[in-house]
PDB file of C-alpha atoms in Angstrom:
ATOM      1  CA  MET A1469      19.879 140.195   4.282  1.00  0.00           C
ATOM      2  CA  ASN A1470      16.976 139.967   1.852  1.00  0.00           C
ATOM      3  CA  PRO A1471      15.794 136.424   1.008  1.00  0.00           C
ATOM      4  CA  PRO A1472      16.772 135.293  -2.498  1.00  0.00           C
ATOM      5  CA  GLU A1473      14.261 134.805  -5.252  1.00  0.00           C
ATOM      6  CA  PRO A1474      13.430 131.163  -6.102  1.00  0.00           C
ATOM      7  CA  TYR A1475      15.807 129.783  -8.693  1.00  0.00           C
ATOM      8  CA  ALA A1476      14.470 130.056 -12.244  1.00  0.00           C
ATOM      9  CA  GLY A1477      17.455 128.901 -14.271  1.00  0.00           C
ATOM     10  CA  SER A1478      17.709 125.838 -16.489  1.00  0.00           C
ATOM     11  CA  ALA A1479      21.165 124.761 -15.261  1.00  0.00           C
ATOM     12  CA  TRP A1480      21.564 122.100 -12.574  1.00  0.00           C
ATOM     13  CA  PRO A1481      22.082 124.146  -9.380  1.00  0.00           C
ATOM     14  CA  VAL A1482      24.413 123.436  -6.472  1.00  0.00           C
ATOM     15  CA  ARG A1483      24.981 125.715  -3.503  1.00  0.00           C
ATOM     16  CA  ILE A1484      27.949 124.939  -1.252  1.00  0.00           C
ATOM     17  CA  LEU A1485      27.717 126.535   2.190  1.00  0.00           C
ATOM     18  CA  THR A1486      31.202 127.132   3.548  1.00  0.00           C
ATOM     19  CA  LEU A1487      33.444 129.308   5.710  1.00  0.00           C
ATOM     20  CA  PHE A1488      35.980 129.329   2.863  1.00  0.00           C
ATOM     21  CA  PRO A1489      34.192 130.205  -0.389  1.00  0.00           C
ATOM     22  CA  GLU A1490      37.449 130.776  -2.258  1.00  0.00           C
ATOM     23  CA  MET A1491      38.202 127.056  -2.019  1.00  0.00           C
ATOM     24  CA  ILE A1492      34.992 126.335  -3.914  1.00  0.00           C
ATOM     25  CA  THR A1493      35.080 129.090  -6.529  1.00  0.00           C
ATOM     26  CA  GLN A1494      38.640 128.238  -7.511  1.00  0.00           C
ATOM     27  CA  ALA A1495      37.935 124.523  -7.833  1.00  0.00           C
ATOM     28  CA  VAL A1496      34.771 124.804  -9.929  1.00  0.00           C
ATOM     29  CA  SER A1497      36.313 127.197 -12.458  1.00  0.00           C
ATOM     30  CA  HIS A1498      38.497 124.557 -14.101  1.00  0.00           C
ATOM     31  CA  SER A1499      38.297 121.440 -16.290  1.00  0.00           C
ATOM     32  CA  VAL A1500      35.021 119.621 -16.960  1.00  0.00           C
ATOM     33  CA  ILE A1501      33.034 121.375 -14.227  1.00  0.00           C
ATOM     34  CA  GLY A1502      34.313 124.817 -15.230  1.00  0.00           C
ATOM     35  CA  ARG A1503      33.387 124.266 -18.862  1.00  0.00           C
ATOM     36  CA  ALA A1504      29.918 123.029 -17.915  1.00  0.00           C
ATOM     37  CA  CYS A1505      29.363 126.102 -15.737  1.00  0.00           C
ATOM     38  CA  ALA A1506      30.504 128.397 -18.553  1.00  0.00           C
ATOM     39  CA  ALA A1507      28.132 126.603 -20.925  1.00  0.00           C
ATOM     40  CA  GLY A1508      25.174 127.094 -18.607  1.00  0.00           C
ATOM     41  CA  ILE A1509      24.737 123.379 -17.869  1.00  0.00           C
ATOM     42  CA  LEU A1510      25.720 123.723 -14.217  1.00  0.00           C
ATOM     43  CA  ASP A1511      25.201 126.588 -11.769  1.00  0.00           C
ATOM     44  CA  ILE A1512      27.542 126.054  -8.828  1.00  0.00           C
ATOM     45  CA  ARG A1513      27.988 128.796  -6.260  1.00  0.00           C
ATOM     46  CA  ALA A1514      29.696 129.132  -2.900  1.00  0.00           C
ATOM     47  CA  VAL A1515      27.712 130.672  -0.055  1.00  0.00           C
ATOM     48  CA  ASN A1516      29.725 132.254   2.752  1.00  0.00           C
ATOM     49  CA  ILE A1517      28.287 131.124   6.087  1.00  0.00           C
ATOM     50  CA  ARG A1518      29.852 134.163   7.794  1.00  0.00           C
ATOM     51  CA  ASP A1519      27.474 136.392   5.814  1.00  0.00           C
ATOM     52  CA  PHE A1520      24.713 135.032   8.061  1.00  0.00           C
ATOM     53  CA  THR A1521      26.340 135.875  11.387  1.00  0.00           C
ATOM     54  CA  ASN A1522      24.946 138.630  13.599  1.00  0.00           C
ATOM     55  CA  ASP A1523      28.002 140.125  15.286  1.00  0.00           C
ATOM     56  CA  LYS A1524      30.716 142.448  14.015  1.00  0.00           C
ATOM     57  CA  HIS A1525      33.348 139.718  14.336  1.00  0.00           C
ATOM     58  CA  LYS A1526      31.302 137.335  12.134  1.00  0.00           C
ATOM     59  CA  THR A1527      31.618 134.584  14.727  1.00  0.00           C
ATOM     60  CA  ALA A1528      30.676 131.179  13.343  1.00  0.00           C
ATOM     61  CA  ASP A1529      31.929 128.882  16.127  1.00  0.00           C
ATOM     62  CA  ASP A1530      31.895 128.528  19.902  1.00  0.00           C
ATOM     63  CA  VAL A1531      33.113 126.222  22.682  1.00  0.00           C
ATOM     64  CA  PRO A1532      31.311 122.868  23.087  1.00  0.00           C
ATOM     65  CA  PHE A1533      28.877 122.367  25.952  1.00  0.00           C
ATOM     66  CA  GLY A1534      30.178 119.706  28.305  1.00  0.00           C
ATOM     67  CA  GLY A1535      33.784 120.594  27.583  1.00  0.00           C
ATOM     68  CA  GLY A1536      36.230 119.042  25.168  1.00  0.00           C
ATOM     69  CA  PRO A1537      38.816 120.184  22.649  1.00  0.00           C
ATOM     70  CA  GLY A1538      38.231 122.460  19.688  1.00  0.00           C
ATOM     71  CA  MET A1539      35.325 124.598  18.597  1.00  0.00           C
ATOM     72  CA  VAL A1540      31.860 123.768  17.278  1.00  0.00           C
ATOM     73  CA  MET A1541      30.100 125.612  14.466  1.00  0.00           C
ATOM     74  CA  LYS A1542      27.189 127.645  15.829  1.00  0.00           C
ATOM     75  CA  PRO A1543      23.642 126.782  14.754  1.00  0.00           C
ATOM     76  CA  GLU A1544      22.371 130.321  14.071  1.00  0.00           C
ATOM     77  CA  PRO A1545      24.450 131.213  10.989  1.00  0.00           C
ATOM     78  CA  LEU A1546      24.226 127.684   9.615  1.00  0.00           C
ATOM     79  CA  ALA A1547      20.455 127.578   9.968  1.00  0.00           C
ATOM     80  CA  ALA A1548      20.114 131.027   8.379  1.00  0.00           C
ATOM     81  CA  ALA A1549      22.361 130.044   5.464  1.00  0.00           C
ATOM     82  CA  ILE A1550      20.421 126.813   4.893  1.00  0.00           C
ATOM     83  CA  ARG A1551      17.087 128.640   5.026  1.00  0.00           C
ATOM     84  CA  ALA A1552      18.298 131.159   2.454  1.00  0.00           C
ATOM     85  CA  ALA A1553      19.560 128.389   0.177  1.00  0.00           C
ATOM     86  CA  ARG A1554      16.274 126.487   0.535  1.00  0.00           C
ATOM     87  CA  ALA A1555      14.344 129.650  -0.343  1.00  0.00           C
ATOM     88  CA  GLU A1556      16.321 129.847  -3.580  1.00  0.00           C
ATOM     89  CA  LEU A1557      16.285 126.101  -4.265  1.00  0.00           C
ATOM     90  CA  PRO A1558      13.115 124.774  -2.612  1.00  0.00           C
ATOM     91  CA  GLY A1559      13.444 121.383  -4.295  1.00  0.00           C
ATOM     92  CA  ALA A1560      17.100 120.792  -3.405  1.00  0.00           C
ATOM     93  CA  ILE A1561      18.467 118.001  -1.225  1.00  0.00           C
ATOM     94  CA  VAL A1562      20.323 119.467   1.776  1.00  0.00           C
ATOM     95  CA  VAL A1563      23.376 117.390   2.634  1.00  0.00           C
ATOM     96  CA  LEU A1564      25.809 117.900   5.513  1.00  0.00           C
ATOM     97  CA  MET A1565      29.377 116.762   4.908  1.00  0.00           C
ATOM     98  CA  SER A1566      30.168 114.811   8.066  1.00  0.00           C
ATOM     99  CA  ALA A1567      32.618 112.146   9.211  1.00  0.00           C
ATOM    100  CA  SER A1568      29.623 110.665  11.040  1.00  0.00           C
ATOM    101  CA  GLY A1569      27.500 110.420   7.911  1.00  0.00           C
ATOM    102  CA  ARG A1570      26.480 107.585   5.628  1.00  0.00           C
ATOM    103  CA  LEU A1571      29.223 106.505   3.235  1.00  0.00           C
ATOM    104  CA  PHE A1572      28.964 108.156  -0.172  1.00  0.00           C
ATOM    105  CA  ASN A1573      28.980 105.912  -3.246  1.00  0.00           C
ATOM    106  CA  GLN A1574      28.120 105.892  -6.942  1.00  0.00           C
ATOM    107  CA  GLU A1575      24.505 104.978  -6.264  1.00  0.00           C
ATOM    108  CA  THR A1576      24.127 108.104  -4.134  1.00  0.00           C
ATOM    109  CA  ALA A1577      25.820 110.224  -6.798  1.00  0.00           C
ATOM    110  CA  THR A1578      23.310 108.934  -9.348  1.00  0.00           C
ATOM    111  CA  ARG A1579      20.404 109.714  -7.038  1.00  0.00           C
ATOM    112  CA  TYR A1580      21.687 113.245  -6.442  1.00  0.00           C
ATOM    113  CA  SER A1581      22.126 113.864 -10.166  1.00  0.00           C
ATOM    114  CA  ALA A1582      18.478 112.908 -10.692  1.00  0.00           C
ATOM    115  CA  SER A1583      17.374 115.634  -8.272  1.00  0.00           C
ATOM    116  CA  ARG A1584      16.415 118.381 -10.678  1.00  0.00           C
ATOM    117  CA  GLY A1585      16.021 120.697  -7.696  1.00  0.00           C
ATOM    118  CA  GLY A1586      19.763 120.473  -7.217  1.00  0.00           C
ATOM    119  CA  LEU A1587      21.899 120.164  -4.101  1.00  0.00           C
ATOM    120  CA  ILE A1588      22.714 122.256  -1.068  1.00  0.00           C
ATOM    121  CA  LEU A1589      25.976 120.990   0.415  1.00  0.00           C
ATOM    122  CA  VAL A1590      26.847 122.140   3.938  1.00  0.00           C
ATOM    123  CA  CYS A1591      30.528 122.116   4.917  1.00  0.00           C
ATOM    124  CA  GLY A1592      31.374 121.537   8.544  1.00  0.00           C
ATOM    125  CA  HIS A1593      34.642 122.640  10.098  1.00  0.00           C
ATOM    126  CA  TYR A1594      36.548 122.641  13.386  1.00  0.00           C
ATOM    127  CA  GLU A1595      35.221 119.876  15.699  1.00  0.00           C
ATOM    128  CA  GLY A1596      31.984 119.686  13.749  1.00  0.00           C
ATOM    129  CA  VAL A1597      28.602 121.404  13.752  1.00  0.00           C
ATOM    130  CA  ASP A1598      25.936 121.789  16.398  1.00  0.00           C
ATOM    131  CA  GLU A1599      23.892 118.559  16.320  1.00  0.00           C
ATOM    132  CA  ARG A1600      20.655 120.484  15.824  1.00  0.00           C
ATOM    133  CA  ILE A1601      21.767 121.339  12.282  1.00  0.00           C
ATOM    134  CA  PRO A1602      21.839 117.793  10.846  1.00  0.00           C
ATOM    135  CA  ARG A1603      18.874 116.750  12.967  1.00  0.00           C
ATOM    136  CA  PHE A1604      16.484 119.558  12.046  1.00  0.00           C
ATOM    137  CA  PHE A1605      17.857 121.406   9.018  1.00  0.00           C
ATOM    138  CA  CYS A1606      19.467 118.813   6.715  1.00  0.00           C
ATOM    139  CA  ASP A1607      18.033 115.922   4.741  1.00  0.00           C
ATOM    140  CA  GLU A1608      21.127 113.725   4.874  1.00  0.00           C
ATOM    141  CA  GLU A1609      24.630 113.393   6.324  1.00  0.00           C
ATOM    142  CA  ILE A1610      27.307 112.074   3.967  1.00  0.00           C
ATOM    143  CA  CYS A1611      30.848 110.847   4.598  1.00  0.00           C
ATOM    144  CA  VAL A1612      33.289 110.343   1.706  1.00  0.00           C
ATOM    145  CA  GLY A1613      35.495 107.805   3.502  1.00  0.00           C
ATOM    146  CA  ASP A1614      36.588 106.288   6.760  1.00  0.00           C
ATOM    147  CA  TYR A1615      38.985 109.094   7.586  1.00  0.00           C
ATOM    148  CA  VAL A1616      38.789 112.629   8.984  1.00  0.00           C
ATOM    149  CA  LEU A1617      39.518 115.854   7.081  1.00  0.00           C
ATOM    150  CA  SER A1618      39.916 119.373   8.434  1.00  0.00           C
ATOM    151  CA  GLY A1619      36.736 120.601   6.771  1.00  0.00           C
ATOM    152  CA  GLY A1620      33.853 119.673   4.526  1.00  0.00           C
ATOM    153  CA  GLU A1621      34.968 121.601   1.447  1.00  0.00           C
ATOM    154  CA  LEU A1622      36.941 118.798  -0.218  1.00  0.00           C
ATOM    155  CA  PRO A1623      34.184 116.225   0.432  1.00  0.00           C
ATOM    156  CA  ALA A1624      31.582 118.668  -0.909  1.00  0.00           C
ATOM    157  CA  LEU A1625      33.592 119.143  -4.086  1.00  0.00           C
ATOM    158  CA  SER A1626      33.903 115.370  -4.456  1.00  0.00           C
ATOM    159  CA  VAL A1627      30.165 114.826  -4.014  1.00  0.00           C
ATOM    160  CA  MET A1628      29.348 117.681  -6.397  1.00  0.00           C
ATOM    161  CA  ASP A1629      31.742 116.405  -9.059  1.00  0.00           C
ATOM    162  CA  ALA A1630      30.539 112.799  -8.849  1.00  0.00           C
ATOM    163  CA  ALA A1631      26.926 113.886  -9.296  1.00  0.00           C
ATOM    164  CA  ALA A1632      27.495 116.742 -11.765  1.00  0.00           C
ATOM    165  CA  ARG A1633      29.387 114.619 -14.295  1.00  0.00           C
ATOM    166  CA  LEU A1634      26.234 112.496 -14.634  1.00  0.00           C
ATOM    167  CA  ILE A1635      24.189 115.507 -15.788  1.00  0.00           C
ATOM    168  CA  PRO A1636      23.620 115.318 -19.572  1.00  0.00           C
ATOM    169  CA  GLY A1637      26.050 117.529 -21.460  1.00  0.00           C
ATOM    170  CA  VAL A1638      28.629 117.902 -18.691  1.00  0.00           C
ATOM    171  CA  LEU A1639      30.982 115.349 -20.206  1.00  0.00           C
ATOM    172  CA  GLY A1640      31.970 116.030 -23.793  1.00  0.00           C
ATOM    173  CA  ASN A1641      31.635 112.342 -24.625  1.00  0.00           C
ATOM    174  CA  ALA A1642      28.623 110.703 -22.998  1.00  0.00           C
ATOM    175  CA  GLY A1643      30.252 107.337 -23.671  1.00  0.00           C
ATOM    176  CA  SER A1644      32.750 108.169 -20.936  1.00  0.00           C
ATOM    177  CA  LEU A1645      30.054 107.194 -18.457  1.00  0.00           C
ATOM    178  CA  ASP A1646      29.854 103.649 -19.801  1.00  0.00           C
ATOM    179  CA  GLN A1647      31.636 100.896 -17.874  1.00  0.00           C
ATOM    180  CA  GLU A1648      33.125 103.145 -15.222  1.00  0.00           C
ATOM    181  CA  SER A1649      34.461 102.031 -11.881  1.00  0.00           C
ATOM    182  CA  HIS A1650      31.705 101.176  -9.387  1.00  0.00           C
ATOM    183  CA  ASP A1651      29.135 100.538 -12.085  1.00  0.00           C
ATOM    184  CA  ASP A1652      27.653  97.088 -11.372  1.00  0.00           C
ATOM    185  CA  ALA A1653      29.661  97.110  -8.105  1.00  0.00           C
ATOM    186  CA  MET A1654      32.945  96.568  -9.930  1.00  0.00           C
ATOM    187  CA  LEU A1655      36.010  98.649 -10.696  1.00  0.00           C
ATOM    188  CA  GLU A1656      36.801  99.699 -14.253  1.00  0.00           C
ATOM    189  CA  TYR A1657      39.091  97.669 -16.483  1.00  0.00           C
ATOM    190  CA  PRO A1658      42.653  98.959 -17.173  1.00  0.00           C
ATOM    191  CA  GLN A1659      43.136 101.519 -19.939  1.00  0.00           C
ATOM    192  CA  TYR A1660      46.163 101.916 -22.269  1.00  0.00           C
ATOM    193  CA  THR A1661      47.302 104.417 -24.894  1.00  0.00           C
ATOM    194  CA  ARG A1662      50.402 105.093 -27.028  1.00  0.00           C
ATOM    195  CA  PRO A1663      53.188 104.039 -27.048  1.00  0.00           C
ATOM    196  CA  ARG A1664      52.487 100.345 -27.440  1.00  0.00           C
ATOM    197  CA  ASP A1665      55.697  99.505 -25.573  1.00  0.00           C
ATOM    198  CA  PHE A1666      56.812 101.775 -22.737  1.00  0.00           C
ATOM    199  CA  GLU A1667      60.146 100.959 -21.091  1.00  0.00           C
ATOM    200  CA  GLY A1668      59.652  97.284 -21.815  1.00  0.00           C
ATOM    201  CA  HIS A1669      56.040  97.184 -20.602  1.00  0.00           C
ATOM    202  CA  ALA A1670      53.852  96.213 -23.559  1.00  0.00           C
ATOM    203  CA  VAL A1671      50.148  96.740 -24.037  1.00  0.00           C
ATOM    204  CA  PRO A1672      48.280  93.388 -24.061  1.00  0.00           C
ATOM    205  CA  ASP A1673      48.094  91.966 -27.587  1.00  0.00           C
ATOM    206  CA  VAL A1674      44.373  91.240 -27.340  1.00  0.00           C
ATOM    207  CA  LEU A1675      43.640  94.982 -27.578  1.00  0.00           C
ATOM    208  CA  PHE A1676      45.098  94.966 -31.107  1.00  0.00           C
ATOM    209  CA  SER A1677      43.332  91.789 -32.227  1.00  0.00           C
ATOM    210  CA  GLY A1678      40.254  93.459 -33.696  1.00  0.00           C
ATOM    211  CA  ASN A1679      38.189  90.713 -32.015  1.00  0.00           C
ATOM    212  CA  HIS A1680      35.595  92.749 -30.148  1.00  0.00           C
ATOM    213  CA  ALA A1681      34.231  89.776 -28.228  1.00  0.00           C
ATOM    214  CA  ALA A1682      37.719  88.816 -27.051  1.00  0.00           C
ATOM    215  CA  ILE A1683      38.461  92.415 -26.053  1.00  0.00           C
ATOM    216  CA  ALA A1684      35.198  92.657 -24.131  1.00  0.00           C
ATOM    217  CA  ARG A1685      35.933  89.425 -22.279  1.00  0.00           C
ATOM    218  CA  TYR A1686      39.514  90.504 -21.537  1.00  0.00           C
ATOM    219  CA  ARG A1687      38.268  93.804 -20.099  1.00  0.00           C
ATOM    220  CA  LYS A1688      35.658  92.060 -17.966  1.00  0.00           C
ATOM    221  CA  GLU A1689      38.240  89.623 -16.604  1.00  0.00           C
ATOM    222  CA  GLU A1690      40.653  92.461 -15.852  1.00  0.00           C
ATOM    223  CA  ALA A1691      37.894  94.430 -14.124  1.00  0.00           C
ATOM    224  CA  LEU A1692      37.159  91.396 -11.973  1.00  0.00           C
ATOM    225  CA  ARG A1693      40.832  90.901 -11.174  1.00  0.00           C
ATOM    226  CA  LYS A1694      41.271  94.551 -10.204  1.00  0.00           C
ATOM    227  CA  THR A1695      38.126  94.506  -8.093  1.00  0.00           C
ATOM    228  CA  ALA A1696      39.238  91.377  -6.244  1.00  0.00           C
ATOM    229  CA  ALA A1697      42.707  92.852  -5.633  1.00  0.00           C
ATOM    230  CA  ASN A1698      41.781  96.404  -4.658  1.00  0.00           C
ATOM    231  CA  ARG A1699      38.234  96.055  -3.320  1.00  0.00           C
ATOM    232  CA  PRO A1700      37.687  92.447  -2.203  1.00  0.00           C
ATOM    233  CA  ASP A1701      34.674  93.623  -0.189  1.00  0.00           C
ATOM    234  CA  LEU A1702      32.826  94.126  -3.483  1.00  0.00           C
ATOM    235  CA  VAL A1703      33.185  90.509  -4.553  1.00  0.00           C
ATOM    236  CA  GLN A1704      32.381  88.809  -1.264  1.00  0.00           C
ATOM    237  CA  PRO A1705      29.227  86.680  -1.041  1.00  0.00           C
ATOM    238  CA  GLY A1706      26.209  88.901  -0.675  1.00  0.00           C
ATOM    239  CA  SER A1707      27.947  91.949  -2.135  1.00  0.00           C
ATOM    240  CA  GLY A1708      25.950  91.827  -5.366  1.00  0.00           C
ATOM    241  CA  ALA A1709      29.059  91.431  -7.511  1.00  0.00           C
ATOM    242  CA  GLY A1710      31.510  88.682  -8.285  1.00  0.00           C
ATOM    243  CA  PRO A1711      32.843  86.594 -11.150  1.00  0.00           C
ATOM    244  CA  ALA A1712      29.850  84.287 -11.435  1.00  0.00           C
ATOM    245  CA  LYS A1713      27.422  87.174 -11.856  1.00  0.00           C
ATOM    246  CA  ALA A1714      29.589  89.492 -13.949  1.00  0.00           C
ATOM    247  CA  LEU A1715      31.085  86.890 -16.272  1.00  0.00           C
ATOM    248  CA  PRO A1716      29.428  83.458 -16.359  1.00  0.00           C
ATOM    249  CA  GLY A1717      31.955  80.686 -16.816  1.00  0.00           C
ATOM    250  CA  PHE A1718      34.844  82.801 -15.532  1.00  0.00           C
ATOM    251  CA  LYS A1719      37.474  80.838 -13.631  1.00  0.00           C
ATOM    252  CA  ALA A1720      40.129  82.706 -11.720  1.00  0.00           C
ATOM    253  CA  PRO A1721      43.633  81.786 -12.908  1.00  0.00           C
ATOM    254  CA  ALA A1722      46.418  80.941 -10.509  1.00  0.00           C
ATOM    255  CA  GLY A1723      47.708  84.030  -8.761  1.00  0.00           C
ATOM    256  CA  TRP A1724      44.554  85.966  -9.540  1.00  0.00           C
ATOM    257  CA  GLY A1725      44.766  89.328  -7.811  1.00  0.00           C
ATOM    258  CA  ARG A1726      47.009  92.368  -7.850  1.00  0.00           C
ATOM    259  CA  PRO A1727      49.813  92.098 -10.402  1.00  0.00           C
ATOM    260  CA  ASP A1728      53.388  92.407  -9.221  1.00  0.00           C
ATOM    261  CA  ASP A1729      54.405  95.962 -10.186  1.00  0.00           C
ATOM    262  CA  LYS A1730      57.965  95.664  -8.970  1.00  0.00           C
TER     263      LYS A1730
END
């Protein structure tokens, strides 16, 4: 296989190295990401790791040394695929999707979006990848949560989406990025739309008051309440968030926390 020419496009490039390229191409052809690709703002492509195998069966995995269940992805095709992607995108960050990686968050998404060289996302599968791949061929290992998936494709799509939506022009309304969940280590405030009353559940009156200061304070208080209920780890001492920092003078009312939805 001939090495690719260095990337010369103006779009933000992402290459996702996978055993199942159809999973990627289908996902990135829809909605916000699909429109941004069609508009030339993003350039997201799947790279089939099996194209870099050397046998007629396109073998990409083998049994683990030392015994144990399952199969391990072989280093040769992975290393060759990464080298080819680096040759095309020499300034890209190479990230392995791994349950053993550092936990992905909004701060990391922002850092990735600032990498004008783009991203190369490597999808593991089976019991994982040969340890020499993350140690010698990748820049980072990322985990999207404290759980295990059958492959790295869904995490790679999550990481790509979180970073890509921060690229200028990807979202139709740039204001959509303002006051989102996980900005300032807090979750986003609740949102409502028509009808004003749905099956006896009314939209809070303050949102119709026209008092912008009162609406802003209401939204901040609701964001704090939701954060404390759903992600109390974000408002613990030392977390960098919390009522005192986010809203000076805020006092939690009785029963502050998750509302009773029953």
